[in-house]
Amino acid sequence: MVCALDAMAIAPATKGILLAAFLAACSALAVATGLTRVAPRHVVAPEAWAALERHDADQAASLFRLELQQRPRDPMLHFGAASAAHARGQSSFALSSLKKAVEIDPEFVEALTMLGQVAYESGNGDLAIRSLEKASALRPRDRRVAELLDRWRRESSVHNSYLEKPAGHFRILYEGSAQQAIGDRVASVLESGYTTIGRTLNSYPSETVTVILYTNREFQDITRSPSWATGGYDGRIRLAVGGTVRPSDLDRVVTHELVHAIVASAAPRRVPAWLNEGLATYLESSDRAWVSGVIHRASRVIPLDELTKGFSGLDEQGALVAYAESAVAAEILCAKLGANVGPFLKMVGSGSSVDEALLAFQVQPNAFHSEWGRRVGIR
Ligand SMILES: [Zn+2]
């Protein structure tokens, strides 16, 4: 069994930065909605910020767009538009809005940090580092910014020493000629998975996906993953390929991370970890004999409600149970939804609950939950 983890586990520091940017928006919202006693002076579009606050990114985007027609030089509005676009998974639009915000106000630290984050997520490490350097210079005491900048610089220096292999829809980075054969194998697994998994999930990544092959130590150092993880996806597919990796295990983990990349293209936000990991685990290989064995030996059933945020806090045994239970859930969903798995995912990514999205495709949530409970041993 090759384990992997979701983006939440990989980048806790970057989440903090984004949160800071979002809180800046929320503090503007607080002023605008009278939650503080500070008289609002230049906060505009309070309804748009309120829509962001209640996670209605579509409404927020439309309100920011309207307001920007009146005030095209307001950096806060561009920042708001970027936040809404980011929440909707529209990285390119978020990037261009943030660039406008910092062009108008070069000392807008929250926009600079968010620009760094979105650029990093989009694979533009140079822009990410440049933006964070400016933010750090403006706010030198912000430790989170300093730590993230340090981490990105170290990562960049590692990657700069790597070879790059363009391969169809992917760009593969690896350490040197010793990894050439592994790089070729990874490229071939990715390309065939792009077609088969893309068809299953009815979704294909619109942009080139960066895939980085690390030695085991570099993988742990750069991703700060739990020790049981050998792959991860955080906008880039990262794989530990050091030591003796069996080809079948390599194929499995490559496919697993590719599923995460494709799920992210269909539904960039709001997919519960059990659904994301379940699909990746179910689709990574047709050899799933281990799943029933793990469930049979598990000392307790972990409810899906406890598996919405990611598995990185679990120990190795707990993680194994979490992956197995999630795979069972994904298998049932794939069987019940058939060709509608992709549209179902998109609905969940747009804010519907799993149960609401199931109902939209004529699947009774109770039928799903009771079959899952029976299969994982709930009596
Ligand atoms: Zn995973």
Short mmCIF file of C-alpha atoms and ligand atoms in Angstrom, two decimals:
data_model
loop_
_atom_site.label_atom_id
_atom_site.label_comp_id
_atom_site.label_asym_id
_atom_site.label_seq_id
_atom_site.Cartn_x
_atom_site.Cartn_y
_atom_site.Cartn_z
CA MET A 1 0.00 0.00 0.00
CA VAL A 2 1.41 3.33 -0.99
CA CYS A 3 0.01 6.23 0.90
CA ALA A 4 -0.32 9.81 -0.06
CA LEU A 5 -1.76 12.92 1.40
CA ASP A 6 -3.83 15.82 0.36
CA ALA A 7 -2.88 19.40 -0.15
CA MET A 8 -4.04 20.41 3.31
CA ALA A 9 -1.24 18.38 4.82
CA ILE A 10 1.44 19.64 2.52
CA ALA A 11 1.18 23.34 2.99
CA PRO A 12 -0.03 24.34 6.45
CA ALA A 13 2.15 27.43 6.34
CA THR A 14 0.74 28.59 3.04
CA LYS A 15 -2.77 28.15 4.36
CA GLY A 16 -1.88 30.58 7.14
CA ILE A 17 -0.77 33.16 4.63
CA LEU A 18 -3.96 32.83 2.65
CA LEU A 19 -5.93 33.09 5.83
CA ALA A 20 -4.14 36.32 6.67
CA ALA A 21 -5.12 37.71 3.31
CA PHE A 22 -8.67 36.57 3.77
CA LEU A 23 -8.82 38.06 7.27
CA ALA A 24 -7.71 41.35 5.83
CA ALA A 25 -10.72 41.15 3.57
CA CYS A 26 -12.90 40.18 6.51
CA SER A 27 -11.69 43.08 8.60
CA ALA A 28 -12.71 45.31 5.75
CA LEU A 29 -16.02 43.52 5.86
CA ALA A 30 -16.29 44.09 9.60
CA VAL A 31 -15.82 47.81 9.07
CA ALA A 32 -18.26 47.81 6.23
CA THR A 33 -20.98 45.96 8.07
CA GLY A 34 -20.65 47.93 11.28
CA LEU A 35 -19.16 45.12 13.33
CA THR A 36 -16.52 47.57 14.52
CA ARG A 37 -16.98 51.15 15.57
CA VAL A 38 -14.42 52.42 13.11
CA ALA A 39 -16.15 54.66 10.65
CA PRO A 40 -15.83 53.21 7.17
CA ARG A 41 -13.99 55.52 4.88
CA HIS A 42 -12.93 53.71 1.75
CA VAL A 43 -14.48 50.31 2.11
CA VAL A 44 -16.70 49.75 -0.85
CA ALA A 45 -18.90 46.88 -1.98
CA PRO A 46 -19.87 45.62 1.49
CA GLU A 47 -22.35 43.17 -0.08
CA ALA A 48 -19.52 41.61 -2.04
CA TRP A 49 -17.43 41.10 1.10
CA ALA A 50 -20.48 39.72 2.89
CA ALA A 51 -20.96 37.23 0.05
CA LEU A 52 -17.30 36.18 0.41
CA GLU A 53 -17.78 35.77 4.14
CA ARG A 54 -20.68 33.37 3.63
CA HIS A 55 -18.68 31.50 0.96
CA ASP A 56 -20.89 32.59 -1.90
CA ALA A 57 -17.99 33.18 -4.27
CA ASP A 58 -20.17 33.41 -7.39
CA GLN A 59 -22.21 36.26 -5.96
CA ALA A 60 -19.07 37.96 -4.59
CA ALA A 61 -17.37 37.75 -7.99
CA SER A 62 -20.33 39.29 -9.74
CA LEU A 63 -20.64 42.13 -7.18
CA PHE A 64 -16.92 42.92 -7.30
CA ARG A 65 -17.07 42.99 -11.10
CA LEU A 66 -19.92 45.51 -11.03
CA GLU A 67 -18.19 47.69 -8.45
CA LEU A 68 -14.95 47.64 -10.41
CA GLN A 69 -16.73 49.16 -13.37
CA GLN A 70 -17.28 52.23 -11.16
CA ARG A 71 -13.90 52.17 -9.41
CA PRO A 72 -11.35 50.43 -11.61
CA ARG A 73 -8.42 51.85 -9.59
CA ASP A 74 -9.48 50.53 -6.18
CA PRO A 75 -6.86 47.93 -5.12
CA MET A 76 -9.13 46.48 -2.40
CA LEU A 77 -11.76 45.69 -5.01
CA HIS A 78 -9.19 43.91 -7.17
CA PHE A 79 -8.11 42.01 -4.06
CA GLY A 80 -11.73 41.08 -3.38
CA ALA A 81 -12.23 40.00 -6.99
CA ALA A 82 -9.08 37.86 -6.67
CA SER A 83 -10.35 36.25 -3.45
CA ALA A 84 -13.65 35.39 -5.13
CA ALA A 85 -11.88 34.03 -8.22
CA HIS A 86 -9.54 31.94 -6.07
CA ALA A 87 -12.49 30.49 -4.17
CA ARG A 88 -14.02 29.55 -7.53
CA GLY A 89 -10.78 27.86 -8.64
CA GLN A 90 -10.01 30.52 -11.26
CA SER A 91 -6.30 30.94 -10.65
CA SER A 92 -5.51 32.93 -13.79
CA PHE A 93 -8.14 35.54 -13.02
CA ALA A 94 -7.05 35.67 -9.35
CA LEU A 95 -3.45 36.22 -10.47
CA SER A 96 -4.29 39.05 -12.85
CA SER A 97 -6.52 40.76 -10.25
CA LEU A 98 -3.78 40.55 -7.62
CA LYS A 99 -1.22 41.91 -10.07
CA LYS A 100 -3.51 44.89 -10.66
CA ALA A 101 -4.00 45.39 -6.91
CA VAL A 102 -0.25 45.58 -6.23
CA GLU A 103 0.40 47.63 -9.34
CA ILE A 104 -2.03 50.26 -8.02
CA ASP A 105 -0.80 49.92 -4.42
CA PRO A 106 2.73 48.41 -4.31
CA GLU A 107 2.62 48.34 -0.49
CA PHE A 108 -0.57 46.27 -0.23
CA VAL A 109 0.96 43.47 1.83
CA GLU A 110 -2.07 41.16 1.91
CA ALA A 111 -2.36 41.31 -1.87
CA LEU A 112 1.37 40.63 -2.23
CA THR A 113 1.22 37.60 0.07
CA MET A 114 -1.85 36.24 -1.67
CA LEU A 115 -0.21 36.87 -5.06
CA GLY A 116 2.73 34.81 -3.82
CA GLN A 117 0.44 32.02 -2.70
CA VAL A 118 -1.63 31.87 -5.87
CA ALA A 119 1.49 32.09 -8.03
CA TYR A 120 3.02 29.24 -6.05
CA GLU A 121 -0.11 27.13 -6.43
CA SER A 122 -0.02 27.82 -10.17
CA GLY A 123 3.55 26.60 -10.43
CA ASN A 124 5.11 30.06 -10.92
CA GLY A 125 7.79 29.83 -8.24
CA ASP A 126 9.70 32.93 -9.41
CA LEU A 127 6.68 35.21 -9.12
CA ALA A 128 5.75 33.58 -5.80
CA ILE A 129 9.17 34.30 -4.31
CA ARG A 130 9.39 37.83 -5.73
CA SER A 131 5.97 38.71 -4.29
CA LEU A 132 6.74 37.28 -0.90
CA GLU A 133 10.11 39.08 -0.83
CA LYS A 134 8.28 42.37 -1.28
CA ALA A 135 5.74 41.46 1.42
CA SER A 136 8.55 40.44 3.76
CA ALA A 137 10.43 43.69 3.16
CA LEU A 138 7.28 45.65 4.02
CA ARG A 139 6.49 43.53 7.06
CA PRO A 140 9.83 42.13 8.28
CA ARG A 141 8.45 40.90 11.62
CA ASP A 142 5.87 38.59 10.06
CA ARG A 143 7.35 35.18 10.87
CA ARG A 144 4.91 33.21 8.76
CA VAL A 145 5.87 35.15 5.66
CA ALA A 146 9.58 34.79 6.49
CA GLU A 147 9.30 31.04 7.07
CA LEU A 148 7.34 30.45 3.90
CA LEU A 149 9.78 32.52 1.89
CA ASP A 150 12.65 30.51 3.32
CA ARG A 151 10.93 27.27 2.42
CA TRP A 152 10.14 28.35 -1.15
CA ARG A 153 13.71 29.55 -1.66
CA ARG A 154 15.10 26.19 -0.50
CA GLU A 155 12.64 24.36 -2.71
CA SER A 156 13.57 26.56 -5.65
CA SER A 157 17.29 25.90 -5.21
CA VAL A 158 16.61 22.14 -5.19
CA HIS A 159 14.43 22.36 -8.31
CA ASN A 160 16.93 24.55 -10.16
CA SER A 161 19.42 21.72 -9.99
CA TYR A 162 16.90 19.27 -11.50
CA LEU A 163 16.49 18.16 -15.10
CA GLU A 164 13.20 18.90 -16.80
CA LYS A 165 11.37 16.55 -19.10
CA PRO A 166 8.32 17.86 -20.97
CA ALA A 167 5.90 14.97 -21.41
CA GLY A 168 2.53 15.61 -23.05
CA HIS A 169 0.26 17.19 -20.48
CA PHE A 170 2.98 17.08 -17.83
CA ARG A 171 6.32 18.63 -16.98
CA ILE A 172 8.50 16.26 -15.00
CA LEU A 173 11.42 17.43 -12.85
CA TYR A 174 13.96 14.92 -11.54
CA GLU A 175 17.36 14.93 -10.00
CA GLY A 176 19.61 13.56 -12.68
CA SER A 177 20.40 10.85 -15.15
CA ALA A 178 20.09 8.17 -12.43
CA GLN A 179 16.37 8.90 -12.36
CA GLN A 180 15.93 8.95 -16.13
CA ALA A 181 14.33 5.50 -16.26
CA ILE A 182 11.97 6.29 -13.42
CA GLY A 183 11.11 9.60 -15.09
CA ASP A 184 10.24 7.77 -18.32
CA ARG A 185 8.04 5.31 -16.48
CA VAL A 186 6.27 8.10 -14.55
CA ALA A 187 5.66 9.96 -17.83
CA SER A 188 4.08 6.94 -19.43
CA VAL A 189 1.83 6.16 -16.41
CA LEU A 190 0.72 9.80 -16.28
CA GLU A 191 -0.20 10.00 -19.95
CA SER A 192 -2.25 6.82 -19.94
CA GLY A 193 -3.89 7.85 -16.63
CA TYR A 194 -4.70 11.26 -18.07
CA THR A 195 -6.99 9.56 -20.57
CA THR A 196 -8.49 6.79 -18.45
CA ILE A 197 -8.98 8.68 -15.18
CA GLY A 198 -10.00 11.82 -17.07
CA ARG A 199 -12.71 9.79 -18.78
CA THR A 200 -13.90 8.25 -15.50
CA LEU A 201 -14.13 11.61 -13.75
CA ASN A 202 -15.18 13.45 -16.89
CA SER A 203 -12.55 16.10 -16.25
CA TYR A 204 -9.05 16.94 -17.49
CA PRO A 205 -6.52 19.39 -16.03
CA SER A 206 -6.61 22.48 -18.24
CA GLU A 207 -2.98 23.39 -17.61
CA THR A 208 0.28 21.48 -17.69
CA VAL A 209 0.77 19.61 -14.40
CA THR A 210 4.22 19.80 -12.81
CA VAL A 211 5.49 16.53 -11.38
CA ILE A 212 8.60 16.47 -9.18
CA LEU A 213 10.53 13.33 -8.33
CA TYR A 214 12.45 13.61 -5.07
CA THR A 215 14.81 11.49 -3.11
CA ASN A 216 13.07 10.33 0.07
CA ARG A 217 14.92 12.83 2.25
CA GLU A 218 14.20 15.78 -0.03
CA PHE A 219 10.56 14.73 -0.15
CA GLN A 220 10.25 14.80 3.64
CA ASP A 221 12.23 18.03 3.86
CA ILE A 222 10.25 19.92 1.24
CA THR A 223 6.74 18.61 1.83
CA ARG A 224 7.02 18.09 5.62
CA SER A 225 4.74 15.11 5.09
CA PRO A 226 4.04 12.46 7.67
CA SER A 227 6.63 9.71 7.52
CA TRP A 228 4.19 7.26 5.92
CA ALA A 229 3.56 9.45 2.87
CA THR A 230 5.35 8.85 -0.42
CA GLY A 231 3.45 11.25 -2.61
CA GLY A 232 1.44 14.41 -2.40
CA TYR A 233 -0.47 16.90 -4.50
CA ASP A 234 -0.58 20.61 -3.72
CA GLY A 235 -0.92 22.01 -7.23
CA ARG A 236 2.15 19.97 -8.17
CA ILE A 237 2.49 16.21 -7.97
CA ARG A 238 5.39 15.39 -5.64
CA LEU A 239 6.72 11.87 -5.42
CA ALA A 240 9.40 10.21 -3.30
CA VAL A 241 11.22 7.83 -5.62
CA GLY A 242 14.40 7.16 -3.65
CA GLY A 243 15.45 3.75 -2.40
CA THR A 244 14.06 0.67 -4.00
CA VAL A 245 10.59 1.41 -5.30
CA ARG A 246 8.78 -1.50 -6.89
CA PRO A 247 7.44 -0.51 -10.32
CA SER A 248 3.89 -1.51 -9.35
CA ASP A 249 4.07 0.67 -6.23
CA LEU A 250 5.43 3.57 -8.27
CA ASP A 251 2.58 3.23 -10.80
CA ARG A 252 0.08 3.14 -7.99
CA VAL A 253 1.30 6.28 -6.25
CA VAL A 254 1.69 8.17 -9.54
CA THR A 255 -1.89 7.32 -10.50
CA HIS A 256 -3.12 8.18 -7.00
CA GLU A 257 -1.64 11.68 -7.17
CA LEU A 258 -2.88 12.11 -10.72
CA VAL A 259 -6.43 11.46 -9.49
CA HIS A 260 -5.95 14.30 -6.96
CA ALA A 261 -4.80 16.59 -9.79
CA ILE A 262 -7.87 15.70 -11.85
CA VAL A 263 -10.25 16.04 -8.88
CA ALA A 264 -8.71 19.49 -8.26
CA SER A 265 -9.42 20.47 -11.87
CA ALA A 266 -13.08 19.40 -11.51
CA ALA A 267 -13.61 20.74 -8.00
CA PRO A 268 -10.76 22.91 -6.66
CA ARG A 269 -12.43 23.45 -3.28
CA ARG A 270 -14.73 21.88 -0.75
CA VAL A 271 -14.23 18.21 -1.61
CA PRO A 272 -14.12 16.30 1.69
CA ALA A 273 -10.86 14.43 2.23
CA TRP A 274 -12.59 11.04 2.34
CA LEU A 275 -14.07 11.65 -1.12
CA ASN A 276 -10.82 12.97 -2.61
CA GLU A 277 -8.65 10.27 -1.02
CA GLY A 278 -11.32 7.64 -1.66
CA LEU A 279 -11.37 8.31 -5.40
CA ALA A 280 -7.56 8.40 -5.52
CA THR A 281 -7.29 5.13 -3.60
CA TYR A 282 -10.07 3.40 -5.50
CA LEU A 283 -8.77 4.43 -8.93
CA GLU A 284 -5.03 4.03 -8.26
CA SER A 285 -5.04 0.31 -9.04
CA SER A 286 -7.38 -2.57 -9.72
CA ASP A 287 -5.62 -4.55 -6.98
CA ARG A 288 -7.73 -3.66 -3.94
CA ALA A 289 -7.48 -6.87 -1.97
CA TRP A 290 -5.77 -4.99 0.89
CA VAL A 291 -8.87 -2.85 1.50
CA SER A 292 -11.05 -5.60 2.98
CA GLY A 293 -8.09 -6.95 4.98
CA VAL A 294 -7.42 -3.56 6.59
CA ILE A 295 -11.12 -3.05 7.38
CA HIS A 296 -11.41 -6.53 8.82
CA ARG A 297 -8.43 -5.97 11.16
CA ALA A 298 -9.35 -2.38 12.16
CA SER A 299 -10.11 -1.92 15.85
CA ARG A 300 -12.83 0.65 15.10
CA VAL A 301 -14.70 2.26 12.24
CA ILE A 302 -13.74 5.90 11.66
CA PRO A 303 -16.94 7.77 10.65
CA LEU A 304 -16.68 9.68 7.36
CA ASP A 305 -17.55 12.85 9.30
CA GLU A 306 -14.17 12.53 11.02
CA LEU A 307 -12.39 12.26 7.68
CA THR A 308 -13.35 15.50 6.02
CA LYS A 309 -10.16 17.51 6.63
CA GLY A 310 -7.31 15.23 5.65
CA PHE A 311 -5.47 12.25 7.10
CA SER A 312 -2.15 13.80 8.03
CA GLY A 313 -2.99 13.86 11.75
CA LEU A 314 -3.43 10.09 11.82
CA ASP A 315 -0.74 7.56 12.62
CA GLU A 316 0.18 5.03 9.96
CA GLN A 317 -2.38 2.43 11.05
CA GLY A 318 -5.17 4.99 11.40
CA ALA A 319 -4.31 6.41 7.98
CA LEU A 320 -4.48 2.95 6.44
CA VAL A 321 -8.00 2.44 7.86
CA ALA A 322 -8.99 5.92 6.64
CA TYR A 323 -7.80 5.16 3.10
CA ALA A 324 -9.54 1.78 3.08
CA GLU A 325 -12.86 3.17 4.31
CA SER A 326 -12.65 6.05 1.85
CA ALA A 327 -11.92 3.65 -1.01
CA VAL A 328 -15.06 1.69 -0.12
CA ALA A 329 -17.07 4.93 -0.16
CA ALA A 330 -15.65 5.87 -3.57
CA GLU A 331 -16.34 2.42 -4.98
CA ILE A 332 -20.00 2.65 -3.93
CA LEU A 333 -20.31 6.19 -5.30
CA CYS A 334 -18.74 5.23 -8.63
CA ALA A 335 -21.12 2.26 -8.93
CA LYS A 336 -24.20 4.31 -8.05
CA LEU A 337 -23.31 7.44 -10.02
CA GLY A 338 -21.75 5.87 -13.10
CA ALA A 339 -20.99 8.53 -15.70
CA ASN A 340 -22.25 11.21 -13.31
CA VAL A 341 -19.23 11.03 -10.97
CA GLY A 342 -17.67 14.07 -12.66
CA PRO A 343 -20.80 16.28 -12.54
CA PHE A 344 -21.35 15.09 -8.94
CA LEU A 345 -17.84 16.21 -8.00
CA LYS A 346 -18.38 19.58 -9.64
CA MET A 347 -21.57 20.06 -7.61
CA VAL A 348 -19.75 19.26 -4.37
CA GLY A 349 -16.97 21.65 -5.40
CA SER A 350 -19.56 24.36 -5.99
CA GLY A 351 -20.83 24.14 -2.44
CA SER A 352 -23.47 21.37 -2.43
CA SER A 353 -23.20 18.79 0.31
CA VAL A 354 -22.46 15.22 -0.72
CA ASP A 355 -26.05 14.25 0.10
CA GLU A 356 -27.52 17.12 -1.92
CA ALA A 357 -25.34 16.25 -4.89
CA LEU A 358 -26.32 12.57 -4.65
CA LEU A 359 -30.01 13.49 -4.68
CA ALA A 360 -29.45 15.64 -7.77
CA PHE A 361 -28.42 12.44 -9.57
CA GLN A 362 -31.26 10.34 -8.17
CA VAL A 363 -29.09 8.49 -5.64
CA GLN A 364 -30.65 8.21 -2.19
CA PRO A 365 -28.06 9.35 0.41
CA ASN A 366 -29.36 6.73 2.86
CA ALA A 367 -28.67 3.99 0.35
CA PHE A 368 -25.08 5.18 0.05
CA HIS A 369 -24.51 5.60 3.80
CA SER A 370 -26.09 2.29 4.76
CA GLU A 371 -24.16 0.32 2.14
CA TRP A 372 -20.94 2.00 3.26
CA GLY A 373 -21.72 1.22 6.92
CA ARG A 374 -22.44 -2.41 6.10
CA ARG A 375 -19.23 -2.76 4.05
CA VAL A 376 -17.00 -1.24 6.75
CA GLY A 377 -18.58 -3.29 9.52
CA ILE A 378 -21.09 -0.98 11.23
CA ARG A 379 -23.91 -3.03 12.65
ZN ZN B 1 -4.01 11.03 -1.55
#
